[in-house]
Amino acid sequence: MISYAECSARERLALIVDAGSFHEWLPPALKLTSPHLAQLGVPSSFDDGVAIGRARLAGQDVFVAAQEGQFMGGGVGEVHGAKLVGLFKRALRDRPQAVLLLAESGGVRLHEANAGLIAVSEVMRALLDVRAAGIPVLVLIGGTGGCFGGMGIVARCADHIIMSDIGRLAMSGPEVIEASHGVEEFDSRDRALVWRTTGGKHRWLTGDCDALVEDDITAFRQATIAALGQARPVTLAALEAEHARLSARLTFDGSEAVSLWTALGVPQAAKVPDLDVAGVSALGVH
Amino acid sequence: MDWQTLATQLFGSNHGIRRDGDFLHGDVVFDGQPLAVIGTTDHAPIGVQLALTQARAVLDMLAQHPGRPLLLLIDTQGQQLRRRDELLGINRAMAHLGMCLDLARRRGHRVLGLVYDQALSGGFITSGLMADACDALPEAEIRVMRLPAMARVTKLPEALLAELSESNPVFAPGVRNYVAMGGVRRLWEGDLAQALRQALADAPTDDQRAADGAARGGRKLAARVIHQVLAAD
């Protein structure tokens, strides 16, 4: 078993897709770096923190992107964002069987915040163009940095999300919320609380992700293959159903995960944090 | 500018836009044609509730008034920073709002954004930045983070950030920086009704922001990188 979380972005790509099939576009040899980081005297990276290209998955043509959480926290800057936008635009043109996004990001990169903010919305629009063409977009979340901010929104624009139990999916990081409203609101050092609120098990139980897997590259690969060919068209009926599902959550009056799970009908909700992935998966979506 | 002054200048004193909490909504008549208005005020934090309230209004428009143009009035301090909202999936609720607006565009609704006061981060990504075109008033404020906070988080000297922000629009707050980068198409100056008329007439339906940013010199790389990806072997 190889830990997905401990792999780099390129290691994940190499192991998720069919062996040797990844062909990178705009590879590090092109030295496409962020001029904005250079201007600030901050070290840059020859891929600006994201690898993109084409590959095969179970023999099918797919386009792939993987964010490197070890570089600027996977933050979206101008070049990074444009590589993602370009990948989705190319998918719209070339029609692969799916687009895989191995997301690990804190969201907008503050050093180039305006470009990052605009870029995230450009990614959303380009992604939704791809979905409108019937090409499924699959997001994998299992890096130690999680998937936050604008990328947390992007992830929820996709057809499918595959998460490990140590993956996190949310908007604002717990540190930001603690800084804004105090440690009573969100104690960012309480790891159990952080994972109950944003981690893979919680997102599985509430249906915010579509598959919950172990922190294992092979498990991610198998879940991704299983999701191939399952486009979910964005229709008015689909958005009405989504709206009803999200509106129902507002009847819950609280901010503690175990209480929410109980309210949703999860049996023995208090024991969820102690269950393994198979045990939580078996509980189903509520 | 406060929303009532804006609404009155655009649609007259009987504009019909109502305020429920921080949520603005109404169906107005502009140049003899119906126009849907959805927005927020009082620097509203966008939590799950307010994202869904706006999404509900978009879905109702889609069902009841096919093709009706939509004006988004934007004034937000960004996403709600609460544990409850994170627990309930605020990122999913915001994505839902963005997807409702995106579907409206696809179904032929002209969707315009107007930042009339302030627009920050997550509250902006799934509203004005998902419109066909987003414009702003010249006195509006758009930012991710103020420079002192940015200096703390990035551990860079504030003086350096302030100096560089004079020549590079990429990180500093300011509506003109967003114009230079193509994120905001234009500023509404002078006759606001005429500006709205023009926006309704000439908003693009495809995403031209990277090209605009390159043409205006504020975001020189994005369009080029997108092209490189399309052309790569």
Short mmCIF file of C-alpha atoms in Angstrom, two decimals:
data_model
loop_
_atom_site.label_atom_id
_atom_site.label_comp_id
_atom_site.label_asym_id
_atom_site.label_seq_id
_atom_site.Cartn_x
_atom_site.Cartn_y
_atom_site.Cartn_z
CA MET A 1 0.00 0.00 0.00
CA ILE A 2 1.35 3.41 -1.02
CA SER A 3 0.06 6.46 0.84
CA TYR A 4 -1.64 8.93 -1.52
CA ALA A 5 -1.06 11.71 1.00
CA GLU A 6 2.69 11.17 1.14
CA CYS A 7 3.17 11.19 -2.65
CA SER A 8 4.06 14.28 -4.63
CA ALA A 9 1.66 15.50 -7.32
CA ARG A 10 3.66 13.80 -10.07
CA GLU A 11 3.98 10.55 -8.11
CA ARG A 12 0.21 10.50 -7.67
CA LEU A 13 -0.35 11.09 -11.38
CA ALA A 14 2.09 8.37 -12.36
CA LEU A 15 0.41 5.83 -10.10
CA ILE A 16 -3.24 6.75 -10.64
CA VAL A 17 -3.22 6.50 -14.44
CA ASP A 18 -2.10 3.50 -16.52
CA ALA A 19 1.62 2.90 -16.10
CA GLY A 20 3.76 5.12 -18.31
CA SER A 21 0.75 6.78 -20.00
CA PHE A 22 1.08 10.30 -18.57
CA HIS A 23 2.24 12.84 -21.14
CA GLU A 24 2.78 16.26 -19.65
CA TRP A 25 1.92 19.58 -21.30
CA LEU A 26 4.05 22.59 -20.38
CA PRO A 27 6.50 20.40 -18.44
CA PRO A 28 9.09 21.82 -16.01
CA ALA A 29 11.67 21.89 -18.82
CA LEU A 30 9.77 24.92 -20.20
CA LYS A 31 10.48 26.74 -16.93
CA LEU A 32 7.10 28.41 -16.89
CA THR A 33 7.36 30.22 -13.58
CA SER A 34 5.37 32.94 -11.86
CA PRO A 35 6.88 36.38 -12.52
CA HIS A 36 4.92 37.72 -9.56
CA LEU A 37 6.66 35.45 -7.06
CA ALA A 38 10.01 36.40 -8.57
CA GLN A 39 9.17 40.07 -8.18
CA LEU A 40 8.48 39.48 -4.49
CA GLY A 41 11.71 37.54 -4.05
CA VAL A 42 9.80 34.33 -3.31
CA PRO A 43 11.16 31.03 -4.74
CA SER A 44 9.23 29.86 -7.76
CA SER A 45 8.66 26.46 -9.34
CA PHE A 46 9.15 25.41 -12.96
CA ASP A 47 5.57 24.13 -13.14
CA ASP A 48 4.00 26.81 -10.89
CA GLY A 49 2.69 24.05 -8.65
CA VAL A 50 0.52 22.08 -11.04
CA ALA A 51 1.21 19.32 -13.58
CA ILE A 52 -1.21 18.87 -16.49
CA GLY A 53 -1.41 16.52 -19.44
CA ARG A 54 -3.07 13.53 -21.05
CA ALA A 55 -2.99 9.92 -19.97
CA ARG A 56 -4.93 6.70 -20.12
CA LEU A 57 -6.99 5.25 -17.31
CA ALA A 58 -8.15 1.66 -17.68
CA GLY A 59 -7.35 2.12 -21.36
CA GLN A 60 -9.49 5.24 -21.77
CA ASP A 61 -8.16 8.63 -22.83
CA VAL A 62 -8.29 11.09 -19.96
CA PHE A 63 -6.89 14.54 -19.24
CA VAL A 64 -5.29 15.03 -15.85
CA ALA A 65 -4.12 17.80 -13.52
CA ALA A 66 -2.40 17.46 -10.17
CA GLN A 67 -1.71 20.29 -7.76
CA GLU A 68 1.47 20.15 -5.71
CA GLY A 69 0.61 20.94 -2.12
CA GLN A 70 4.26 21.30 -1.15
CA PHE A 71 4.63 24.38 -3.37
CA MET A 72 2.85 27.46 -2.02
CA GLY A 73 0.24 25.17 -0.48
CA GLY A 74 -1.10 24.39 -3.92
CA GLY A 75 -2.23 28.00 -4.17
CA VAL A 76 -3.72 29.19 -7.45
CA GLY A 77 -1.71 31.93 -9.11
CA GLU A 78 -1.90 33.35 -12.63
CA VAL A 79 0.11 30.64 -14.40
CA HIS A 80 -1.18 27.79 -12.22
CA GLY A 81 -4.78 28.84 -12.85
CA ALA A 82 -4.22 29.35 -16.58
CA LYS A 83 -2.80 25.83 -16.90
CA LEU A 84 -6.01 24.47 -15.38
CA VAL A 85 -8.19 26.66 -17.60
CA GLY A 86 -6.17 25.59 -20.65
CA LEU A 87 -6.60 21.93 -19.73
CA PHE A 88 -10.39 22.26 -19.53
CA LYS A 89 -10.53 24.26 -22.77
CA ARG A 90 -8.47 21.59 -24.47
CA ALA A 91 -10.78 18.91 -23.06
CA LEU A 92 -13.73 20.76 -24.58
CA ARG A 93 -11.94 20.69 -27.94
CA ASP A 94 -10.44 17.18 -27.87
CA ARG A 95 -13.18 15.32 -25.94
CA PRO A 96 -11.35 12.88 -23.64
CA GLN A 97 -13.42 10.33 -21.71
CA ALA A 98 -12.93 12.27 -18.48
CA VAL A 99 -10.89 14.98 -16.79
CA LEU A 100 -9.18 14.09 -13.51
CA LEU A 101 -8.25 16.83 -11.05
CA LEU A 102 -5.99 15.73 -8.21
CA ALA A 103 -6.68 18.72 -6.01
CA GLU A 104 -4.52 19.86 -3.13
CA SER A 105 -4.79 23.58 -2.52
CA GLY A 106 -5.34 26.26 0.06
CA GLY A 107 -7.18 28.23 -2.63
CA VAL A 108 -6.08 31.53 -4.06
CA ARG A 109 -2.33 32.21 -3.77
CA LEU A 110 -2.15 35.43 -1.77
CA HIS A 111 1.03 36.66 -3.48
CA GLU A 112 -0.98 37.06 -6.67
CA ALA A 113 -4.40 37.19 -5.10
CA ASN A 114 -6.30 39.11 -7.76
CA ALA A 115 -5.06 36.90 -10.58
CA GLY A 116 -5.82 33.81 -8.51
CA LEU A 117 -9.35 34.92 -7.67
CA ILE A 118 -10.19 35.64 -11.30
CA ALA A 119 -8.48 32.41 -12.38
CA VAL A 120 -10.56 30.28 -10.00
CA SER A 121 -13.74 31.62 -11.57
CA GLU A 122 -12.30 30.99 -15.03
CA VAL A 123 -11.57 27.41 -13.98
CA MET A 124 -15.17 27.04 -12.78
CA ARG A 125 -16.57 28.28 -16.06
CA ALA A 126 -14.20 26.16 -18.16
CA LEU A 127 -14.97 23.10 -16.01
CA LEU A 128 -18.71 23.63 -16.40
CA ASP A 129 -18.25 23.98 -20.17
CA VAL A 130 -16.65 20.52 -20.12
CA ARG A 131 -19.51 19.08 -18.06
CA ALA A 132 -22.04 20.67 -20.40
CA ALA A 133 -20.35 18.76 -23.22
CA GLY A 134 -21.04 15.51 -21.35
CA ILE A 135 -17.46 14.88 -20.27
CA PRO A 136 -17.27 13.93 -16.59
CA VAL A 137 -14.88 15.76 -14.28
CA LEU A 138 -13.54 13.71 -11.36
CA VAL A 139 -11.84 15.30 -8.36
CA LEU A 140 -9.52 13.37 -6.05
CA ILE A 141 -8.84 14.78 -2.57
CA GLY A 142 -6.38 13.13 -0.25
CA GLY A 143 -3.36 15.36 0.18
CA THR A 144 -2.33 16.51 3.65
CA GLY A 145 -3.12 20.11 2.66
CA GLY A 146 -6.76 19.37 1.82
CA CYS A 147 -8.85 21.26 -0.71
CA PHE A 148 -9.86 24.71 0.48
CA GLY A 149 -10.98 28.14 -0.61
CA GLY A 150 -11.74 28.60 -4.27
CA MET A 151 -10.60 25.06 -5.02
CA GLY A 152 -13.15 23.78 -2.51
CA ILE A 153 -15.77 25.47 -4.66
CA VAL A 154 -14.23 24.16 -7.88
CA ALA A 155 -14.31 20.63 -6.48
CA ARG A 156 -18.03 20.87 -5.82
CA CYS A 157 -18.58 21.94 -9.44
CA ALA A 158 -17.33 18.52 -10.60
CA ASP A 159 -19.33 15.35 -11.36
CA HIS A 160 -17.62 13.16 -8.77
CA ILE A 161 -15.42 13.63 -5.73
CA ILE A 162 -13.27 10.81 -4.38
CA MET A 163 -11.82 11.42 -0.91
CA SER A 164 -9.75 9.58 1.61
CA ASP A 165 -10.59 9.77 5.29
CA ILE A 166 -7.57 12.01 5.88
CA GLY A 167 -8.58 14.31 3.02
CA ARG A 168 -10.31 17.57 3.88
CA LEU A 169 -12.75 19.58 1.80
CA ALA A 170 -13.98 22.98 2.94
CA MET A 171 -13.99 26.72 2.26
CA SER A 172 -12.08 28.59 4.98
CA GLY A 173 -9.31 26.88 6.91
CA PRO A 174 -9.83 26.43 10.67
CA GLU A 175 -6.95 28.82 11.40
CA VAL A 176 -8.71 31.58 9.47
CA ILE A 177 -11.98 31.01 11.31
CA GLU A 178 -10.22 30.89 14.67
CA ALA A 179 -8.38 34.13 13.87
CA SER A 180 -11.66 35.77 12.93
CA HIS A 181 -14.02 34.53 15.66
CA GLY A 182 -11.84 33.06 18.36
CA VAL A 183 -10.79 29.67 19.59
CA GLU A 184 -14.29 29.01 20.99
CA GLU A 185 -15.66 29.18 17.45
CA PHE A 186 -13.12 26.81 15.93
CA ASP A 187 -10.08 25.42 17.76
CA SER A 188 -7.72 24.81 14.86
CA ARG A 189 -5.39 22.70 17.02
CA ASP A 190 -8.16 20.23 17.87
CA ARG A 191 -7.41 17.79 15.06
CA ALA A 192 -10.36 15.54 15.84
CA LEU A 193 -12.70 18.53 15.62
CA VAL A 194 -11.12 19.71 12.37
CA TRP A 195 -11.56 16.29 10.74
CA ARG A 196 -15.09 15.83 12.08
CA THR A 197 -16.00 19.15 10.50
CA THR A 198 -14.17 18.95 7.17
CA GLY A 199 -12.71 15.45 6.75
CA GLY A 200 -13.51 12.65 4.36
CA LYS A 201 -15.77 10.67 6.69
CA HIS A 202 -18.02 13.67 7.29
CA ARG A 203 -18.12 14.55 3.60
CA TRP A 204 -19.04 10.96 2.79
CA LEU A 205 -21.86 10.74 5.33
CA THR A 206 -23.39 13.98 4.06
CA GLY A 207 -22.90 13.11 0.39
CA ASP A 208 -20.40 15.92 -0.20
CA CYS A 209 -18.09 13.31 -1.71
CA ASP A 210 -19.12 10.33 -3.81
CA ALA A 211 -16.58 7.76 -2.68
CA LEU A 212 -14.63 7.34 0.54
CA VAL A 213 -11.35 5.44 0.22
CA GLU A 214 -8.32 4.55 2.29
CA ASP A 215 -5.19 6.67 1.99
CA ASP A 216 -3.97 4.29 -0.68
CA ILE A 217 -3.04 5.09 -4.28
CA THR A 218 -4.58 1.83 -5.53
CA ALA A 219 -7.86 2.57 -3.78
CA PHE A 220 -7.96 6.03 -5.39
CA ARG A 221 -7.21 4.52 -8.79
CA GLN A 222 -9.95 1.92 -8.48
CA ALA A 223 -12.54 4.45 -7.30
CA THR A 224 -11.59 6.76 -10.17
CA ILE A 225 -11.97 3.96 -12.73
CA ALA A 226 -15.36 3.11 -11.21
CA ALA A 227 -16.50 6.70 -11.76
CA LEU A 228 -15.53 6.78 -15.46
CA GLY A 229 -18.43 7.06 -17.85
CA GLN A 230 -20.76 8.51 -15.25
CA ALA A 231 -21.40 12.07 -16.34
CA ARG A 232 -24.03 13.89 -14.33
CA PRO A 233 -25.69 16.51 -16.55
CA VAL A 234 -26.25 19.90 -14.93
CA THR A 235 -29.94 20.47 -15.56
CA LEU A 236 -32.57 22.61 -13.89
CA ALA A 237 -34.01 19.45 -12.33
CA ALA A 238 -30.58 18.44 -11.01
CA LEU A 239 -30.01 21.86 -9.49
CA GLU A 240 -33.49 21.81 -7.91
CA ALA A 241 -32.62 18.47 -6.31
CA GLU A 242 -29.31 19.86 -5.11
CA HIS A 243 -31.11 22.87 -3.71
CA ALA A 244 -33.58 20.73 -1.78
CA ARG A 245 -30.75 18.64 -0.38
CA LEU A 246 -28.78 21.67 0.80
CA SER A 247 -31.85 23.48 2.12
CA ALA A 248 -32.73 20.49 4.30
CA ARG A 249 -29.41 20.94 6.12
CA LEU A 250 -30.48 24.34 7.36
CA THR A 251 -33.07 22.73 9.64
CA PHE A 252 -30.11 21.48 11.70
CA ASP A 253 -29.40 23.93 14.49
CA GLY A 254 -25.84 23.47 15.65
CA SER A 255 -22.22 23.31 14.63
CA GLU A 256 -21.09 19.92 15.93
CA ALA A 257 -20.64 17.03 13.51
CA VAL A 258 -21.83 14.21 15.76
CA SER A 259 -25.10 16.04 16.41
CA LEU A 260 -25.53 16.62 12.68
CA TRP A 261 -24.88 12.97 11.85
CA THR A 262 -27.39 11.95 14.51
CA ALA A 263 -29.95 14.36 13.09
CA LEU A 264 -29.34 12.90 9.63
CA GLY A 265 -30.05 9.42 10.97
CA VAL A 266 -26.55 7.99 11.11
CA PRO A 267 -26.70 5.12 13.60
CA GLN A 268 -24.41 5.42 16.62
CA ALA A 269 -23.00 8.66 15.24
CA ALA A 270 -20.69 9.18 18.20
CA LYS A 271 -18.70 6.13 17.14
CA VAL A 272 -18.05 7.35 13.58
CA PRO A 273 -14.60 8.86 14.36
CA ASP A 274 -13.47 5.44 15.64
CA LEU A 275 -14.71 3.50 12.60
CA ASP A 276 -12.39 2.59 9.76
CA VAL A 277 -13.10 3.60 6.16
CA ALA A 278 -14.99 0.40 5.39
CA GLY A 279 -17.14 0.88 8.47
CA VAL A 280 -18.03 4.47 7.58
CA SER A 281 -18.60 3.61 3.91
CA ALA A 282 -21.05 0.92 4.99
CA LEU A 283 -23.13 3.54 6.81
CA GLY A 284 -23.96 5.10 3.45
CA VAL A 285 -24.89 8.65 2.52
CA HIS A 286 -27.48 10.45 4.63
CA MET B 1 -23.05 53.90 -3.04
CA ASP B 2 -25.96 52.53 -0.99
CA TRP B 3 -28.27 50.18 -2.83
CA GLN B 4 -31.35 52.39 -2.65
CA THR B 5 -29.57 55.32 -4.27
CA LEU B 6 -28.28 52.98 -6.94
CA ALA B 7 -31.70 51.40 -7.51
CA THR B 8 -33.36 54.78 -7.73
CA GLN B 9 -30.80 56.07 -10.23
CA LEU B 10 -31.19 52.96 -12.37
CA PHE B 11 -34.90 52.26 -12.13
CA GLY B 12 -36.57 55.27 -10.52
CA SER B 13 -38.00 55.70 -7.05
CA ASN B 14 -40.63 52.98 -7.56
CA HIS B 15 -37.98 50.43 -8.46
CA GLY B 16 -39.63 47.54 -6.62
CA ILE B 17 -36.42 46.03 -5.25
CA ARG B 18 -36.96 44.72 -1.74
CA ARG B 19 -34.54 44.04 1.08
CA ASP B 20 -34.94 40.97 3.30
CA GLY B 21 -32.09 41.01 5.78
CA ASP B 22 -28.95 41.31 3.66
CA PHE B 23 -30.70 39.90 0.57
CA LEU B 24 -31.92 42.15 -2.24
CA HIS B 25 -34.36 40.99 -4.86
CA GLY B 26 -36.94 42.27 -7.25
CA ASP B 27 -38.24 42.33 -10.77
CA VAL B 28 -37.85 45.73 -12.30
CA VAL B 29 -38.71 47.24 -15.65
CA PHE B 30 -35.82 48.78 -17.52
CA ASP B 31 -36.34 50.40 -20.92
CA GLY B 32 -39.73 48.74 -21.00
CA GLN B 33 -38.31 45.27 -20.51
CA PRO B 34 -38.41 43.08 -17.37
CA LEU B 35 -35.10 42.59 -15.57
CA ALA B 36 -34.48 40.37 -12.55
CA VAL B 37 -32.35 41.81 -9.75
CA ILE B 38 -30.65 39.69 -7.08
CA GLY B 39 -28.04 40.89 -4.67
CA THR B 40 -26.75 41.52 -1.20
CA THR B 41 -26.10 44.60 0.89
CA ASP B 42 -24.48 45.81 4.09
CA HIS B 43 -21.23 43.99 3.25
CA ALA B 44 -23.08 40.72 3.73
CA PRO B 45 -21.08 37.66 4.71
CA ILE B 46 -22.13 34.86 2.37
CA GLY B 47 -22.97 31.79 4.41
CA VAL B 48 -24.90 28.68 3.46
CA GLN B 49 -28.23 30.42 4.03
CA LEU B 50 -27.52 33.50 1.93
CA ALA B 51 -25.94 31.46 -0.87
CA LEU B 52 -29.06 29.28 -1.00
CA THR B 53 -31.40 32.27 -0.82
CA GLN B 54 -29.72 33.73 -3.89
CA ALA B 55 -29.66 30.37 -5.66
CA ARG B 56 -33.41 29.99 -4.96
CA ALA B 57 -34.08 33.30 -6.67
CA VAL B 58 -32.02 32.26 -9.70
CA LEU B 59 -33.82 28.91 -9.94
CA ASP B 60 -37.21 30.65 -9.70
CA MET B 61 -36.21 32.98 -12.51
CA LEU B 62 -35.13 30.02 -14.65
CA ALA B 63 -38.46 28.28 -14.09
CA GLN B 64 -40.80 31.24 -14.31
CA HIS B 65 -39.13 33.74 -16.61
CA PRO B 66 -37.06 32.00 -19.27
CA GLY B 67 -34.63 34.34 -20.95
CA ARG B 68 -35.10 37.25 -18.56
CA PRO B 69 -31.84 39.15 -18.02
CA LEU B 70 -30.40 39.18 -14.50
CA LEU B 71 -28.47 41.91 -12.72
CA LEU B 72 -26.44 40.88 -9.68
CA LEU B 73 -25.88 43.69 -7.17
CA ILE B 74 -22.75 42.85 -5.23
CA ASP B 75 -21.76 44.00 -1.77
CA THR B 76 -20.13 41.31 0.32
CA GLN B 77 -17.35 40.92 2.87
CA GLY B 78 -16.72 37.41 1.51
CA GLN B 79 -17.66 34.00 2.80
CA GLN B 80 -19.09 33.54 6.28
CA LEU B 81 -16.26 32.49 8.61
CA ARG B 82 -18.14 30.12 10.91
CA ARG B 83 -17.65 26.49 11.87
CA ARG B 84 -21.34 25.73 11.34
CA ASP B 85 -21.14 26.91 7.73
CA GLU B 86 -18.10 24.73 7.11
CA LEU B 87 -19.86 21.76 8.70
CA LEU B 88 -22.91 22.29 6.48
CA GLY B 89 -20.74 22.51 3.36
CA ILE B 90 -20.48 26.22 2.58
CA ASN B 91 -18.21 25.41 -0.38
CA ARG B 92 -20.96 23.22 -1.81
CA ALA B 93 -23.62 25.89 -1.29
CA MET B 94 -21.43 28.48 -3.00
CA ALA B 95 -20.68 26.11 -5.85
CA HIS B 96 -24.43 25.56 -6.16
CA LEU B 97 -25.01 29.31 -6.48
CA GLY B 98 -22.28 29.56 -9.08
CA MET B 99 -23.73 26.63 -11.02
CA CYS B 100 -27.22 28.15 -10.96
CA LEU B 101 -25.81 31.34 -12.48
CA ASP B 102 -23.82 29.32 -14.99
CA LEU B 103 -26.93 27.42 -16.05
CA ALA B 104 -28.80 30.70 -16.41
CA ARG B 105 -26.17 31.87 -18.89
CA ARG B 106 -26.37 28.61 -20.80
CA ARG B 107 -30.14 28.89 -21.05
CA GLY B 108 -29.86 32.28 -22.66
CA HIS B 109 -30.26 34.62 -19.73
CA ARG B 110 -27.97 37.60 -19.91
CA VAL B 111 -26.26 37.68 -16.48
CA LEU B 112 -24.53 40.90 -15.41
CA GLY B 113 -22.67 41.61 -12.19
CA LEU B 114 -22.24 45.06 -10.68
CA VAL B 115 -19.97 45.60 -7.70
CA TYR B 116 -21.61 48.69 -6.20
CA ASP B 117 -19.89 48.65 -2.80
CA GLN B 118 -17.38 45.92 -2.00
CA ALA B 119 -16.56 42.44 -3.22
CA LEU B 120 -14.25 40.03 -1.45
CA SER B 121 -12.94 36.57 -2.15
CA GLY B 122 -15.45 33.74 -1.92
CA GLY B 123 -18.44 36.04 -1.99
CA PHE B 124 -17.33 37.33 -5.38
CA ILE B 125 -16.19 34.09 -7.06
CA THR B 126 -19.69 32.64 -7.14
CA SER B 127 -21.55 35.85 -7.99
CA GLY B 128 -20.10 38.56 -10.21
CA LEU B 129 -17.22 36.43 -11.43
CA MET B 130 -19.71 33.84 -12.75
CA ALA B 131 -21.67 36.43 -14.74
CA ASP B 132 -21.36 37.01 -18.49
CA ALA B 133 -19.66 40.23 -17.52
CA CYS B 134 -18.96 41.95 -14.23
CA ASP B 135 -18.77 45.72 -14.00
CA ALA B 136 -18.19 47.99 -11.00
CA LEU B 137 -18.76 51.49 -9.72
CA PRO B 138 -15.52 53.51 -9.57
CA GLU B 139 -15.74 53.92 -5.79
CA ALA B 140 -16.26 50.18 -5.21
CA GLU B 141 -13.65 48.07 -3.49
CA ILE B 142 -12.56 44.62 -4.65
CA ARG B 143 -9.95 42.61 -2.83
CA VAL B 144 -8.87 39.31 -1.41
CA MET B 145 -6.98 40.80 1.51
CA ARG B 146 -5.68 44.18 2.64
CA LEU B 147 -1.94 44.71 2.42
CA PRO B 148 -1.18 44.64 6.20
CA ALA B 149 -2.89 41.24 6.57
CA MET B 150 -1.30 40.04 3.34
CA ALA B 151 2.11 41.07 4.68
CA ARG B 152 1.52 39.08 7.87
CA VAL B 153 0.36 35.93 6.08
CA THR B 154 3.00 35.99 3.34
CA LYS B 155 5.73 37.17 5.77
CA LEU B 156 6.73 39.84 3.25
CA PRO B 157 7.46 43.46 4.23
CA GLU B 158 4.37 45.63 3.86
CA ALA B 159 6.50 48.41 2.39
CA LEU B 160 7.61 46.07 -0.40
CA LEU B 161 4.02 45.09 -1.15
CA ALA B 162 2.95 48.73 -1.16
CA GLU B 163 5.78 49.70 -3.50
CA LEU B 164 5.17 46.86 -5.96
CA SER B 165 1.42 47.42 -5.95
CA GLU B 166 2.05 50.78 -7.64
CA SER B 167 3.11 49.03 -10.82
CA ASN B 168 1.67 45.50 -10.60
CA PRO B 169 -2.11 45.04 -10.18
CA VAL B 170 -1.78 41.36 -9.30
CA PHE B 171 -2.26 41.38 -5.53
CA ALA B 172 -3.26 44.80 -4.19
CA PRO B 173 -6.87 45.78 -3.45
CA GLY B 174 -8.54 48.08 -5.92
CA VAL B 175 -11.26 48.03 -8.48
CA ARG B 176 -8.96 49.43 -11.17
CA ASN B 177 -6.60 46.52 -10.66
CA TYR B 178 -9.46 44.19 -11.48
CA VAL B 179 -10.25 46.18 -14.61
CA ALA B 180 -6.61 45.97 -15.69
CA MET B 181 -6.67 42.19 -15.17
CA GLY B 182 -9.91 41.67 -17.08
CA GLY B 183 -11.87 40.48 -14.04
CA VAL B 184 -14.01 43.59 -14.19
CA ARG B 185 -15.01 44.61 -17.68
CA ARG B 186 -15.59 48.31 -17.12
CA LEU B 187 -16.48 50.98 -14.58
CA TRP B 188 -19.85 52.70 -14.63
CA GLU B 189 -19.20 56.42 -14.66
CA GLY B 190 -21.65 59.22 -15.29
CA ASP B 191 -25.18 58.16 -16.29
CA LEU B 192 -25.70 54.80 -14.56
CA ALA B 193 -28.82 53.89 -16.53
CA GLN B 194 -26.92 54.42 -19.75
CA ALA B 195 -24.10 52.23 -18.40
CA LEU B 196 -26.59 49.43 -17.64
CA ARG B 197 -28.12 49.83 -21.09
CA GLN B 198 -24.71 49.43 -22.66
CA ALA B 199 -23.83 46.45 -20.44
CA LEU B 200 -27.03 44.65 -21.43
CA ALA B 201 -26.27 45.34 -25.07
CA ASP B 202 -22.65 44.33 -25.31
CA ALA B 203 -21.82 41.78 -22.59
CA PRO B 204 -19.99 38.80 -24.10
CA THR B 205 -21.37 35.30 -23.62
CA ASP B 206 -17.98 33.60 -23.74
CA ASP B 207 -15.22 34.11 -21.18
CA GLN B 208 -13.00 36.90 -22.55
CA ARG B 209 -11.37 37.90 -19.29
CA ALA B 210 -7.93 36.41 -19.93
CA ALA B 211 -7.81 38.11 -23.33
CA ASP B 212 -8.99 41.40 -21.78
CA GLY B 213 -6.32 41.13 -19.09
CA ALA B 214 -3.64 40.66 -21.73
CA ALA B 215 -4.93 43.49 -23.92
CA ARG B 216 -5.04 45.84 -20.94
CA GLY B 217 -1.60 44.80 -19.76
CA GLY B 218 -2.69 43.83 -16.26
CA ARG B 219 -2.61 40.07 -16.68
CA LYS B 220 -0.17 39.31 -19.42
CA LEU B 221 0.42 35.60 -18.92
CA ALA B 222 -2.94 33.89 -18.48
CA ALA B 223 -4.13 34.10 -22.09
CA ARG B 224 -0.70 33.08 -23.38
CA VAL B 225 -0.50 30.05 -21.06
CA ILE B 226 -4.01 28.94 -22.02
CA HIS B 227 -2.98 29.15 -25.68
CA GLN B 228 0.22 27.21 -24.96
CA VAL B 229 -1.77 24.41 -23.36
CA LEU B 230 -4.06 24.24 -26.38
CA ALA B 231 -1.07 24.14 -28.74
CA ALA B 232 1.18 21.76 -26.77
CA ASP B 233 2.33 18.51 -28.37
#
